[in-house]
Backbone as a chain_set.jsonl record, in Angstrom:
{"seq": "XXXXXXXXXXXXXXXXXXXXXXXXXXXXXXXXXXXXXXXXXXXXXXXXXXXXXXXXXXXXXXXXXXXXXXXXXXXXXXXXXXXXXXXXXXXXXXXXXXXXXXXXXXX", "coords": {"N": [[104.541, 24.439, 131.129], [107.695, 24.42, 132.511], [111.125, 23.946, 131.806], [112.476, 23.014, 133.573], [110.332, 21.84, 135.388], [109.594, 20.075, 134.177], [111.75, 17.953, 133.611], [112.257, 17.482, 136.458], [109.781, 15.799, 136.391], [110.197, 13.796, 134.885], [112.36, 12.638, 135.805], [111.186, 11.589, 138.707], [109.353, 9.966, 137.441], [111.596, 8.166, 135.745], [112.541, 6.913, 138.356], [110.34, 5.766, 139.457], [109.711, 4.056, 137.689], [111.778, 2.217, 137.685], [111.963, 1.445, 140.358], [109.884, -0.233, 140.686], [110.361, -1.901, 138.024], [111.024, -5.007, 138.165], [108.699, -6.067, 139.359], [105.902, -7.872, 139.002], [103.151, -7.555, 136.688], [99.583, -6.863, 136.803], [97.012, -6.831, 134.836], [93.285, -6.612, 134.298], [90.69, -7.059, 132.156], [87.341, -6.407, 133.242], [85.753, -8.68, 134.735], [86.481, -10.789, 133.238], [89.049, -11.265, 131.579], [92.153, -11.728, 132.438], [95.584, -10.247, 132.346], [98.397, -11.249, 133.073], [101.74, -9.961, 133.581], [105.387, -10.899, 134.192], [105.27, -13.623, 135.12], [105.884, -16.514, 136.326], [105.894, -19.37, 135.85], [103.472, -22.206, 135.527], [101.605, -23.279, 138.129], [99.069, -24.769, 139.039], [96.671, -26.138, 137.072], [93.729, -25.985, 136.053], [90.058, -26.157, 135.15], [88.445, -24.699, 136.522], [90.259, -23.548, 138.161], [93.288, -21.763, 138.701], [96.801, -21.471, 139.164], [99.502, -19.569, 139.89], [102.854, -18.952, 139.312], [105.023, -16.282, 140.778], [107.053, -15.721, 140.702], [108.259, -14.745, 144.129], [105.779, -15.008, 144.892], [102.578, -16.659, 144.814], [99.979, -16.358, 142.406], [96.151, -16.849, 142.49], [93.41, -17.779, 140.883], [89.936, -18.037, 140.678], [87.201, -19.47, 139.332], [85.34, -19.34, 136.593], [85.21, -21.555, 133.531], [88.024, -20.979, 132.901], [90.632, -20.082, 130.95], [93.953, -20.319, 129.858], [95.312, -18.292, 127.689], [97.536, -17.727, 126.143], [101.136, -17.92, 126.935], [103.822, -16.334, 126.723], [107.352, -15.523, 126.537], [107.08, -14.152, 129.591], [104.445, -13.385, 130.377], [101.218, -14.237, 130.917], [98.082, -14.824, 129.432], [94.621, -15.099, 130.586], [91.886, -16.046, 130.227], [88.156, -16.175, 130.946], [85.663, -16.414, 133.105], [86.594, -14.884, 135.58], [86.183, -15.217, 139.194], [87.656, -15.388, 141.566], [90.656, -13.936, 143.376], [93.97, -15.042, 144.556], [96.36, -14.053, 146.286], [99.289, -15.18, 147.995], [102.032, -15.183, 149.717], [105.286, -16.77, 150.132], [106.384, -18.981, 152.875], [109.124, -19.115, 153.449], [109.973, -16.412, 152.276], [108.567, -14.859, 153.769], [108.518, -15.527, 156.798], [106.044, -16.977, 157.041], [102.886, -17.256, 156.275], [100.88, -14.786, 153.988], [97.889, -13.469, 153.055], [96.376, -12.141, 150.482], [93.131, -11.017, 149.271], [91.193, -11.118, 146.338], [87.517, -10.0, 146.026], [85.357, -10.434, 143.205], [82.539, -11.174, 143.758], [80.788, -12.332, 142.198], [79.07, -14.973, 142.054]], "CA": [[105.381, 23.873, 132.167], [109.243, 24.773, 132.747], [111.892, 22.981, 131.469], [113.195, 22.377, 134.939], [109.787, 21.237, 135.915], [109.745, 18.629, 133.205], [112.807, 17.339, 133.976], [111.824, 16.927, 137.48], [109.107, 15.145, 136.92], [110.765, 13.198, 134.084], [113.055, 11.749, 136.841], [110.291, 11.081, 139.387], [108.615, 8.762, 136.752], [111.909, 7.597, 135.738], [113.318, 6.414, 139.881], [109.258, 4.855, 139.933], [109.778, 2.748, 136.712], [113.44, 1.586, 138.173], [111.324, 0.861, 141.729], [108.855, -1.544, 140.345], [110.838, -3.202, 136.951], [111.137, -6.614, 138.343], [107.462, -6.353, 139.939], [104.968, -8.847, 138.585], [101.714, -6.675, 137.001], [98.584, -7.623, 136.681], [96.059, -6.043, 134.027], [91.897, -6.94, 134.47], [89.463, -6.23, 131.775], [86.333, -6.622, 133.87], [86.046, -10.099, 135.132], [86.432, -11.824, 131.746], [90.062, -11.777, 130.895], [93.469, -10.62, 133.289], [96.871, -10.492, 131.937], [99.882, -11.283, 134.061], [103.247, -9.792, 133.311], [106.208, -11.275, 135.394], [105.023, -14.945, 135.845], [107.691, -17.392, 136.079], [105.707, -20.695, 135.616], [101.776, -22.321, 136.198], [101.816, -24.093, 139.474], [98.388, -25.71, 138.825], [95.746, -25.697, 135.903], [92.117, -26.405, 135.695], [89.125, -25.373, 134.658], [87.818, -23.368, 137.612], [91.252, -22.689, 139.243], [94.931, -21.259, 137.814], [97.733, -20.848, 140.314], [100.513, -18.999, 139.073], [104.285, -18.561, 140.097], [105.157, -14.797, 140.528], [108.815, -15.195, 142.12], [107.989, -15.12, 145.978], [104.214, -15.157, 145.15], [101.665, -17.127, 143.759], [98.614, -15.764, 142.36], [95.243, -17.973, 142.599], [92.782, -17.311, 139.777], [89.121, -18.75, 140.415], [86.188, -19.261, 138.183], [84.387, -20.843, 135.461], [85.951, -22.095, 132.026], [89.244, -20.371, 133.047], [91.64, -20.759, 129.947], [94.988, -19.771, 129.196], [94.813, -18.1, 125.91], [98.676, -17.685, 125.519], [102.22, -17.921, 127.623], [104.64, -16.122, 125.977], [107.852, -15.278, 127.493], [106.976, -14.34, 131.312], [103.517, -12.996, 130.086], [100.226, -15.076, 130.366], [96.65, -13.956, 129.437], [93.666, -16.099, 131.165], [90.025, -15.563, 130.152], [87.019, -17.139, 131.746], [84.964, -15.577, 134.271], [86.972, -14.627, 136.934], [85.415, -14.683, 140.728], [88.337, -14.864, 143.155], [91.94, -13.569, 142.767], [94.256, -14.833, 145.771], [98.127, -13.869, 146.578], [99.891, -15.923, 148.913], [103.75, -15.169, 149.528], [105.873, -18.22, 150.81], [106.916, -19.558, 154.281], [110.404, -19.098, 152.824], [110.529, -15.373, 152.109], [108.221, -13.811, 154.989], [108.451, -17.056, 157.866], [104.77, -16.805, 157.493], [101.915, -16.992, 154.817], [100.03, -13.898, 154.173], [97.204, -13.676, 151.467], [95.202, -11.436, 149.844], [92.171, -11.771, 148.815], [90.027, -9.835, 145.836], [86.656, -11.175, 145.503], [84.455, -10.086, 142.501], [81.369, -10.995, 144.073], [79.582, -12.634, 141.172], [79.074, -16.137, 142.66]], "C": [[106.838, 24.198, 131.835], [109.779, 23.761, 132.56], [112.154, 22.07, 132.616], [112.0, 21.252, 135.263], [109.59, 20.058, 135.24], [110.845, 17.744, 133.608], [112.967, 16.599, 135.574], [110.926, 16.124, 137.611], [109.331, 13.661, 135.956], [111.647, 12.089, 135.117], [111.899, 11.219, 138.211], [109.838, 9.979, 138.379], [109.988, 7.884, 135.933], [112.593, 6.402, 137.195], [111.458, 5.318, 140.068], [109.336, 3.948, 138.972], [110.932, 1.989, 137.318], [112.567, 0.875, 139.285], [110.597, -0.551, 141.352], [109.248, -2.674, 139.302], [110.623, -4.453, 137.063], [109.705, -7.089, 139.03], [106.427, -7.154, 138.606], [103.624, -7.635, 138.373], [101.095, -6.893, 136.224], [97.396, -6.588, 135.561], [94.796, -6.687, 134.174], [91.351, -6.089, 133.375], [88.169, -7.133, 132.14], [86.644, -7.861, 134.118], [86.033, -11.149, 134.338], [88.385, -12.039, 131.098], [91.26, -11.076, 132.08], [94.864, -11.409, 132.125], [98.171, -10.593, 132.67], [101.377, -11.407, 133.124], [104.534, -9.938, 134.47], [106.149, -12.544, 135.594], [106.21, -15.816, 135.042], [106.896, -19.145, 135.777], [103.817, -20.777, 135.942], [102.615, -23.518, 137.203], [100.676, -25.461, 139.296], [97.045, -24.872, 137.417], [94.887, -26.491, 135.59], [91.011, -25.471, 135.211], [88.388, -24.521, 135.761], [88.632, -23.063, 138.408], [92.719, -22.608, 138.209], [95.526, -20.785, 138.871], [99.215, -20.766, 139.291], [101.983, -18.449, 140.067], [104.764, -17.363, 139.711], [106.679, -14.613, 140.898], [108.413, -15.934, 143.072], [106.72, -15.362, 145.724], [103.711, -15.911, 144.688], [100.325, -17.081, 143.907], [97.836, -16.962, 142.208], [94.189, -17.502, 141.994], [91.183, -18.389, 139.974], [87.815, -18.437, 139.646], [85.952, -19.83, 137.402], [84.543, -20.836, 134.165], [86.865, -21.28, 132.161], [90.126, -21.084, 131.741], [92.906, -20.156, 129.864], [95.403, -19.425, 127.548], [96.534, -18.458, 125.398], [99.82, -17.581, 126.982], [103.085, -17.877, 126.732], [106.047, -15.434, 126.739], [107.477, -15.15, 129.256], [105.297, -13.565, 130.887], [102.341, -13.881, 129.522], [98.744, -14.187, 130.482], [95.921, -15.63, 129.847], [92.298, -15.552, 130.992], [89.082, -17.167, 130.568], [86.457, -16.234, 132.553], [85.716, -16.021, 135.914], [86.419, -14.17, 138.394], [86.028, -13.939, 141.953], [89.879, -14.582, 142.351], [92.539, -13.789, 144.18], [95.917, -14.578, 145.693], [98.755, -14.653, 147.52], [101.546, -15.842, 148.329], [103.997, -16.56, 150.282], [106.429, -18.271, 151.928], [108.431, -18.663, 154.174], [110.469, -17.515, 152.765], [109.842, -14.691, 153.797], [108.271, -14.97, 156.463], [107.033, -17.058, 157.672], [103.809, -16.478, 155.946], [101.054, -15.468, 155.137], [99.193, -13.463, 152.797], [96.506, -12.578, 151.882], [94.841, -11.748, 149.552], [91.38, -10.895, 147.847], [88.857, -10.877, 145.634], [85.459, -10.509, 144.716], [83.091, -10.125, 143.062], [80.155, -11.697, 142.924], [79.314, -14.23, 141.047], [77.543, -16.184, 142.933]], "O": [[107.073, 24.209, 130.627], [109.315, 22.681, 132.926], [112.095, 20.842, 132.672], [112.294, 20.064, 135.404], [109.414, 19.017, 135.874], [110.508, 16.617, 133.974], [113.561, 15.555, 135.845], [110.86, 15.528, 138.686], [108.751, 12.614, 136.241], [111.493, 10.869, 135.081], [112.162, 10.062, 138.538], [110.128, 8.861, 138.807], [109.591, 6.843, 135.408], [113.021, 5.273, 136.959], [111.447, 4.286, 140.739], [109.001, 2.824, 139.346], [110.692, 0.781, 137.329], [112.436, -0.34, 139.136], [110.852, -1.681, 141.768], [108.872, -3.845, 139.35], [110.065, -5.078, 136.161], [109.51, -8.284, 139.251], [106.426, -6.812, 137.423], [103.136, -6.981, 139.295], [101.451, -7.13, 135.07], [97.183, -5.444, 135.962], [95.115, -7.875, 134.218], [91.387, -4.859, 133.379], [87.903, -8.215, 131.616], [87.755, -8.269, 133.781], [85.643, -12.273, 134.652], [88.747, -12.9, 130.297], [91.102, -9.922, 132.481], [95.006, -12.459, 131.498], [98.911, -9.61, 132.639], [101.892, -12.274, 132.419], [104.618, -9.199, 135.451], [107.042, -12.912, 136.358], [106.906, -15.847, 134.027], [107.68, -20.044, 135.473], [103.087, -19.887, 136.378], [103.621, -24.221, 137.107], [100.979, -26.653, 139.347], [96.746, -23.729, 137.074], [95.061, -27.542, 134.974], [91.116, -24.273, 134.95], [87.713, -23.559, 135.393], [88.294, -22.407, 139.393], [93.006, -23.298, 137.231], [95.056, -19.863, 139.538], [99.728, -21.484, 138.434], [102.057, -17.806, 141.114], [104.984, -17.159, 138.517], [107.279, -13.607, 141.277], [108.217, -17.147, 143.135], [106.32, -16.186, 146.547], [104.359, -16.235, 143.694], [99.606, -17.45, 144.836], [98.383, -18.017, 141.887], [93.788, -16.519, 142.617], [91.242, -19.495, 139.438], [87.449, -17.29, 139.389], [86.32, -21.004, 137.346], [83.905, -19.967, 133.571], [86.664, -20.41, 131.313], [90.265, -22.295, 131.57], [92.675, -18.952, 129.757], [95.688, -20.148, 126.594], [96.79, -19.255, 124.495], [99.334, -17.181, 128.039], [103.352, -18.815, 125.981], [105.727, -14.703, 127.676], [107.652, -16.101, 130.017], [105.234, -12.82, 131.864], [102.222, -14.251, 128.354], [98.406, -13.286, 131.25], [96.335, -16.766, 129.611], [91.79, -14.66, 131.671], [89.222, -18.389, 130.524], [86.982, -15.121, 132.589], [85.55, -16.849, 136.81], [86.245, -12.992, 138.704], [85.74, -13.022, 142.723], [90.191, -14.874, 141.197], [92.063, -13.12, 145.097], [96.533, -15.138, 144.785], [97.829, -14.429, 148.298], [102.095, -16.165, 147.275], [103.16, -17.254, 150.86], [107.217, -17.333, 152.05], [108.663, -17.655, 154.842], [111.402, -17.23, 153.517], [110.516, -14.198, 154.701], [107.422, -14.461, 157.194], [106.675, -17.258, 158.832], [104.018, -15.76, 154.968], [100.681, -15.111, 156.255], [99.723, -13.185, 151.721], [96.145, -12.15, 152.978], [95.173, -12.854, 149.126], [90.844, -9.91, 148.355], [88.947, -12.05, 145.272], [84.559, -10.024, 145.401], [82.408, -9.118, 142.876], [78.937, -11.522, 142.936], [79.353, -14.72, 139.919], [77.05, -17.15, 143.517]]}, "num_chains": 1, "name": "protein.A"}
């Protein structure tokens, strides 16, 4: 590969790290443990649900013996058997709720 082309693509992957920085992101290994980087607080916390403050969002974590292993700076890990995963932004940023929904399927 060419210098130039390195350099071009060196800046493409640096203008997409700049784009996303302040984005909230989410890591899954299989439906047993996710890691959230970005979270600003827990909203609520039980054993078959975890709602989490993302900023504007808050993620919704369901499933069975859900734990929080660790919250360390803005970075929490949650293992348990994860089913549902929901997003919901706030009234406040969009006038209007709008969720996502992932749903494992193992219910």
């Amino acid at each position: 590969m060419s210098r130039i082309k390195r350099e071009k693509n060196q800046m493409k992957n640096n203008i997409i790290t700049e784009m996303f920085r302040d984005e909230p992101r989410i890591e899954m290994t299989g439906n047993r443990e996710a890691v959230i980087d970005g979270c600003k607080g827990v909203v609520e916390y039980a054993e078959n649900n975890i709602r989490l403050s993302l900023g504007e969002i808050v993620m919704s974590l369901s499933g069975d013996n859900l734990l929080i292993q660790s919250f360390d700076n803005d970075v929490v890990i949650i293992s348990g058997q994860i089913s549902d995963i929901d997003f919901t932004a706030g009234w406040q940023v969009y006038a209007y709720n709008k969720n996502i929904k992932i749903h494992f399927g193992l219910r």
